[in-house]
Amino acid sequence: MAAGHGGQILLAESTAGLLSGIDLVDLGPRRLRDVPTPVGVFQVRAPGLRTDFPPLRALDTSRGNLRSATSSFIGRESELDDVQATVKAHRLVTLTSLGEANIPWWSVQRPIL
């Protein structure tokens, strides 16, 4: 995997599931180049192998550069439905708001396609 560093032994979750008796460290799911879905990545841990490496050279599984929502928008389901219906009906929709509304948050709450 190109996500690793020199001396680091990495395995995909599919391979790690086939092994027994080997100490593995779960590094979590990562998006790898040319792989459409996130892959669970594990590092082999054994005597004589380094254990401290820089972060993997792979993308995390978050949606773009927006933070994950820390809370839900309780009571706003009808507004989300209205935005979704408007986007389906028109090619271009501009969302505006007062300072308290979080437009990027709204944009990732409902997949339009």
Coordinates of N, CA, C and O in Angstrom, one line a residue:
M1 N 0.8 -1.2 0.0 CA 0.0 0.0 0.0 C 0.9 1.2 0.0 O 1.8 1.3 0.8
A2 N 0.6 2.2 -0.8 CA 1.3 3.4 -0.9 C 1.0 4.3 0.3 O 1.7 5.3 0.4
A3 N 0.1 4.0 1.1 CA -0.2 4.8 2.3 C 0.8 4.6 3.4 O 0.8 5.5 4.3
G4 N 1.6 3.6 3.4 CA 2.5 3.3 4.5 C 3.8 4.0 4.3 O 4.1 4.7 3.4
H5 N 4.7 3.7 5.3 CA 6.0 4.3 5.3 C 7.1 3.2 5.4 O 6.7 2.0 5.6
G6 N 8.3 3.5 5.1 CA 9.4 2.5 5.1 C 9.4 1.7 6.4 O 9.5 2.3 7.4
G7 N 9.4 0.4 6.2 CA 9.5 -0.5 7.4 C 8.1 -0.8 8.0 O 8.0 -1.6 8.9
Q8 N 7.1 -0.2 7.5 CA 5.7 -0.4 8.1 C 5.0 -1.5 7.2 O 5.0 -1.4 6.0
I9 N 4.5 -2.4 7.9 CA 3.7 -3.5 7.2 C 2.3 -3.3 7.4 O 1.8 -3.3 8.6
L10 N 1.6 -3.1 6.3 CA 0.1 -2.8 6.4 C -0.7 -3.9 5.7 O -0.2 -4.5 4.7
L11 N -1.8 -4.2 6.2 CA -2.7 -5.1 5.6 C -4.1 -4.5 5.4 O -4.6 -3.8 6.3
A12 N -4.8 -4.9 4.4 CA -6.2 -4.6 4.2 C -7.0 -5.4 5.1 O -6.6 -6.5 5.5
E13 N -8.2 -5.0 5.5 CA -9.1 -5.7 6.4 C -9.4 -7.1 5.8 O -9.5 -8.1 6.6
S14 N -9.5 -7.2 4.5 CA -9.8 -8.5 3.9 C -8.7 -9.5 4.2 O -8.9 -10.7 4.4
T15 N -7.5 -9.1 4.1 CA -6.3 -9.9 4.4 C -6.2 -10.2 5.9 O -5.9 -11.4 6.3
A16 N -6.4 -9.2 6.7 CA -6.2 -9.3 8.1 C -7.2 -10.4 8.7 O -6.9 -11.1 9.6
G17 N -8.4 -10.5 8.1 CA -9.4 -11.4 8.5 C -9.0 -12.9 8.3 O -9.5 -13.8 8.9
L18 N -8.0 -13.1 7.4 CA -7.6 -14.5 7.1 C -6.4 -14.9 8.0 O -6.1 -16.1 8.0
L19 N -5.9 -14.0 8.8 CA -4.7 -14.3 9.6 C -5.1 -14.6 11.1 O -6.1 -14.1 11.6
S20 N -4.4 -15.5 11.7 CA -4.5 -15.7 13.1 C -3.2 -15.8 13.8 O -2.2 -16.2 13.1
G21 N -3.1 -15.4 15.0 CA -1.8 -15.5 15.7 C -0.9 -14.4 15.4 O 0.3 -14.4 15.8
I22 N -1.3 -13.4 14.8 CA -0.5 -12.2 14.4 C -1.1 -11.0 15.1 O -2.3 -10.7 15.0
D23 N -0.3 -10.2 15.8 CA -0.7 -9.0 16.5 C -0.9 -7.9 15.5 O 0.0 -7.5 14.8
L24 N -2.1 -7.4 15.4 CA -2.5 -6.3 14.4 C -3.0 -5.1 15.1 O -3.7 -5.3 16.1
V25 N -2.7 -4.0 14.6 CA -3.2 -2.7 15.2 C -4.2 -2.2 14.1 O -3.8 -2.0 13.0
D26 N -5.4 -1.9 14.6 CA -6.4 -1.4 13.7 C -6.2 0.1 13.5 O -6.3 0.9 14.5
L27 N -5.9 0.5 12.3 CA -5.6 1.9 12.0 C -6.9 2.6 11.5 O -6.9 3.8 11.1
G28 N -8.0 1.9 11.4 CA -9.3 2.5 11.0 C -9.4 2.4 9.5 O -8.5 2.1 8.7
P29 N -10.6 2.8 9.0 CA -10.9 2.8 7.6 C -10.2 4.0 6.9 O -10.1 5.1 7.5
R30 N -9.8 3.8 5.7 CA -9.1 4.9 4.9 C -9.6 4.8 3.5 O -9.8 3.7 3.0
R31 N -9.6 5.9 2.8 CA -9.8 5.9 1.4 C -8.5 5.8 0.7 O -7.6 6.7 0.9
L32 N -8.3 4.8 -0.1 CA -7.1 4.6 -0.8 C -7.2 4.9 -2.3 O -8.3 4.8 -2.9
R33 N -6.2 5.3 -2.9 CA -6.2 5.7 -4.3 C -6.7 4.5 -5.2 O -6.3 3.4 -5.0
D34 N -7.6 4.8 -6.1 CA -8.2 3.9 -7.0 C -9.1 2.8 -6.4 O -9.4 1.8 -7.0
V35 N -9.4 3.0 -5.1 CA -10.4 2.1 -4.5 C -11.6 2.9 -4.1 O -11.5 3.9 -3.4
P36 N -12.8 2.6 -4.7 CA -14.0 3.4 -4.5 C -14.5 3.5 -3.1 O -15.2 4.5 -2.8
T37 N -14.3 2.5 -2.3 CA -14.9 2.5 -0.9 C -13.8 2.5 0.1 O -12.7 2.0 -0.1
P38 N -14.0 3.0 1.3 CA -13.0 3.0 2.4 C -12.6 1.5 2.7 O -13.4 0.6 2.7
V39 N -11.3 1.4 3.0 CA -10.8 0.0 3.3 C -10.2 0.1 4.8 O -9.5 1.0 5.1
G40 N -10.6 -0.9 5.6 CA -10.0 -1.0 6.9 C -8.5 -1.4 6.7 O -8.1 -2.3 6.0
V41 N -7.6 -0.6 7.5 CA -6.2 -0.8 7.4 C -5.7 -1.3 8.7 O -6.0 -0.7 9.8
F42 N -4.8 -2.3 8.7 CA -4.2 -2.8 9.9 C -2.7 -2.8 9.8 O -2.1 -3.0 8.7
Q43 N -2.0 -2.6 10.9 CA -0.5 -2.6 10.9 C -0.1 -3.8 11.7 O -0.6 -4.1 12.7
V44 N 0.9 -4.5 11.1 CA 1.5 -5.7 11.8 C 2.4 -5.2 13.0 O 3.2 -4.3 12.8
R45 N 2.2 -5.8 14.2 CA 3.0 -5.4 15.3 C 3.7 -6.7 15.8 O 3.0 -7.7 16.1
A46 N 5.0 -6.7 15.8 CA 5.8 -7.9 16.2 C 7.2 -7.4 16.7 O 7.6 -6.3 16.5
P47 N 7.8 -8.3 17.5 CA 9.1 -7.9 18.1 C 10.1 -7.6 17.0 O 10.1 -8.3 15.9
G48 N 10.8 -6.5 17.2 CA 11.8 -6.1 16.2 C 11.3 -5.2 15.1 O 12.1 -4.6 14.4
L49 N 10.0 -5.0 15.1 CA 9.4 -4.0 14.1 C 9.1 -2.7 14.8 O 8.7 -2.7 16.0
R50 N 9.4 -1.6 14.1 CA 9.0 -0.3 14.6 C 7.5 -0.2 14.8 O 6.8 -0.8 14.1
T51 N 7.1 0.6 15.8 CA 5.7 0.8 16.0 C 5.2 2.2 15.8 O 4.1 2.5 15.7
D52 N 6.2 3.1 15.8 CA 5.8 4.6 15.7 C 6.1 5.0 14.3 O 7.2 5.0 13.8
F53 N 5.1 5.4 13.6 CA 5.2 5.9 12.2 C 4.3 7.2 12.1 O 3.4 7.4 12.9
P54 N 4.7 8.0 11.1 CA 3.8 9.2 10.9 C 2.4 8.7 10.4 O 2.2 7.6 10.1
P55 N 1.4 9.6 10.4 CA 0.1 9.3 9.9 C 0.2 8.7 8.5 O 1.0 9.0 7.7
L56 N -0.8 7.8 8.2 CA -0.8 7.2 6.9 C -1.0 8.2 5.8 O -1.7 9.3 6.0
R57 N -0.4 8.0 4.7 CA -0.6 8.9 3.5 C -1.8 8.4 2.7 O -1.8 8.0 1.6
A58 N -3.0 8.6 3.4 CA -4.2 8.3 2.8 C -5.3 9.2 3.3 O -5.1 9.9 4.3
L59 N -6.4 9.3 2.6 CA -7.4 10.2 3.0 C -8.2 9.5 4.1 O -8.4 8.3 4.1
D60 N -8.8 10.3 5.1 CA -9.7 9.7 6.0 C -11.0 9.5 5.3 O -11.2 9.9 4.2
T61 N -12.0 9.0 6.0 CA -13.3 8.7 5.4 C -14.3 9.8 5.6 O -15.5 9.6 5.3
S62 N -13.9 11.0 6.0 CA -14.9 12.0 6.2 C -15.3 12.6 4.8 O -14.7 12.4 3.8
R63 N -16.5 13.2 4.8 CA -17.0 13.8 3.6 C -16.4 15.1 3.3 O -16.9 16.2 3.8
G64 N -15.4 15.2 2.5 CA -14.7 16.4 2.1 C -14.0 17.1 3.3 O -13.6 16.4 4.2
N65 N -14.0 18.4 3.2 CA -13.3 19.1 4.3 C -14.2 19.7 5.3 O -13.8 20.5 6.2
L66 N -15.5 19.3 5.4 CA -16.4 19.7 6.4 C -16.3 18.9 7.6 O -16.2 17.6 7.5
R67 N -16.4 19.5 8.8 CA -16.5 18.7 10.0 C -17.7 17.9 10.1 O -18.8 18.3 9.6
S68 N -17.7 16.8 10.8 CA -18.8 16.0 11.1 C -19.8 16.8 12.0 O -19.3 17.6 12.9
A69 N -21.1 16.7 11.8 CA -22.0 17.4 12.6 C -21.9 16.9 14.1 O -21.8 15.7 14.4
T70 N -21.9 17.9 15.0 CA -21.8 17.5 16.4 C -23.2 17.3 17.0 O -23.3 16.7 18.1
S71 N -24.2 17.8 16.4 CA -25.6 17.6 16.8 C -26.5 17.6 15.6 O -26.2 18.1 14.6
S72 N -27.7 17.1 15.8 CA -28.7 17.0 14.7 C -29.5 18.3 14.7 O -29.5 19.0 15.7
F73 N -30.1 18.6 13.6 CA -30.9 19.7 13.5 C -32.4 19.3 13.8 O -33.2 19.2 12.9
I74 N -32.7 19.1 15.1 CA -34.0 18.6 15.5 C -35.1 19.6 15.1 O -34.9 20.8 15.3
G75 N -36.1 19.0 14.5 CA -37.3 19.9 14.2 C -37.1 20.6 12.8 O -38.0 21.4 12.5
R76 N -36.1 20.3 12.1 CA -35.9 21.0 10.8 C -36.1 20.0 9.6 O -35.7 20.3 8.5
E77 N -36.7 18.9 9.8 CA -36.9 17.9 8.7 C -37.7 18.5 7.5 O -37.4 18.3 6.4
S78 N -38.7 19.3 7.9 CA -39.5 19.9 6.8 C -38.7 20.9 5.9 O -38.8 20.9 4.7
E79 N -37.8 21.7 6.6 CA -37.0 22.6 5.8 C -36.0 21.8 5.0 O -35.7 22.2 3.8
L80 N -35.4 20.7 5.5 CA -34.5 19.9 4.7 C -35.3 19.3 3.5 O -34.7 19.3 2.4
D81 N -36.5 18.9 3.7 CA -37.3 18.4 2.6 C -37.6 19.4 1.5 O -37.5 19.2 0.3
D82 N -37.9 20.7 2.0 CA -38.1 21.8 1.1 C -36.9 22.1 0.2 O -37.0 22.3 -1.0
V83 N -35.7 22.1 0.8 CA -34.5 22.4 0.1 C -34.2 21.2 -0.9 O -33.9 21.5 -2.1
Q84 N -34.4 20.0 -0.5 CA -34.2 18.9 -1.4 C -35.2 19.0 -2.6 O -34.8 18.8 -3.7
A85 N -36.4 19.3 -2.4 CA -37.4 19.4 -3.5 C -37.0 20.5 -4.4 O -37.2 20.4 -5.6
T86 N -36.6 21.7 -3.8 CA -36.2 22.8 -4.7 C -35.0 22.5 -5.5 O -35.0 22.8 -6.7
V87 N -34.0 21.8 -5.0 CA -32.9 21.4 -5.8 C -33.2 20.5 -6.9 O -32.7 20.6 -8.0
K88 N -34.1 19.6 -6.6 CA -34.6 18.6 -7.7 C -35.3 19.3 -8.8 O -35.3 19.0 -10.0
A89 N -36.0 20.4 -8.5 CA -36.9 21.1 -9.4 C -36.1 22.2 -10.2 O -36.5 22.5 -11.3
H90 N -35.0 22.6 -9.7 CA -34.2 23.7 -10.4 C -32.7 23.3 -10.5 O -32.2 22.7 -9.7
R91 N -32.1 23.8 -11.6 CA -30.7 23.5 -11.8 C -29.8 24.2 -10.8 O -28.7 23.7 -10.5
L92 N -30.2 25.4 -10.4 CA -29.3 26.2 -9.5 C -30.1 26.7 -8.4 O -31.2 27.3 -8.6
V93 N -29.7 26.5 -7.1 CA -30.3 26.9 -5.9 C -29.3 27.6 -5.1 O -28.2 27.0 -4.8
T94 N -29.6 28.8 -4.6 CA -28.7 29.5 -3.7 C -29.4 29.5 -2.3 O -30.5 29.9 -2.1
L95 N -28.6 29.1 -1.3 CA -29.1 29.1 0.1 C -28.5 30.3 0.8 O -27.3 30.5 0.7
T96 N -29.3 31.1 1.4 CA -28.8 32.3 2.2 C -29.4 32.1 3.6 O -30.4 31.4 3.8
S97 N -28.8 32.8 4.5 CA -29.3 32.7 5.9 C -28.8 33.9 6.7 O -28.0 34.7 6.3
L98 N -29.3 33.9 7.9 CA -28.8 34.8 8.9 C -27.5 34.2 9.4 O -27.1 33.1 9.1
G99 N -26.8 34.9 10.2 CA -25.4 34.5 10.7 C -25.4 33.2 11.5 O -24.4 32.5 11.5
E100 N -26.5 32.8 12.1 CA -26.5 31.6 12.9 C -26.7 30.3 12.1 O -26.3 29.3 12.6
A101 N -27.2 30.4 10.9 CA -27.5 29.2 10.2 C -26.1 28.7 9.6 O -25.3 29.5 9.2
N102 N -26.0 27.4 9.5 CA -24.8 26.8 8.9 C -25.1 26.2 7.6 O -25.5 25.0 7.5
I103 N -24.9 27.0 6.5 CA -25.2 26.5 5.2 C -24.4 25.3 4.7 O -25.0 24.4 4.2
P104 N -23.1 25.2 5.0 CA -22.4 24.0 4.6 C -23.0 22.7 5.3 O -23.0 21.7 4.7
W105 N -23.4 22.9 6.6 CA -24.0 21.8 7.3 C -25.3 21.3 6.5 O -25.5 20.1 6.3
W106 N -26.1 22.3 6.1 CA -27.3 21.9 5.4 C -27.0 21.2 4.1 O -27.7 20.3 3.7
S107 N -25.9 21.6 3.4 CA -25.6 21.0 2.1 C -25.2 19.6 2.2 O -25.3 18.9 1.2
V108 N -24.8 19.1 3.3 CA -24.3 17.7 3.4 C -25.4 16.8 4.1 O -25.2 15.6 4.2
Q109 N -26.5 17.4 4.6 CA -27.4 16.6 5.3 C -28.3 15.7 4.5 O -28.7 14.6 4.9
R110 N -28.6 16.1 3.3 CA -29.5 15.3 2.4 C -28.8 15.1 1.1 O -28.6 16.1 0.3
P111 N -28.5 13.9 0.7 CA -28.0 13.7 -0.7 C -29.1 14.1 -1.7 O -30.2 13.7 -1.5
I112 N -28.8 14.8 -2.7 CA -29.7 15.3 -3.6 C -29.9 14.3 -4.8 O -31.0 14.1 -5.3
L113 N -28.9 13.6 -5.2 CA -29.0 12.8 -6.3 C -29.6 11.4 -6.0 O -29.6 10.9 -5.0

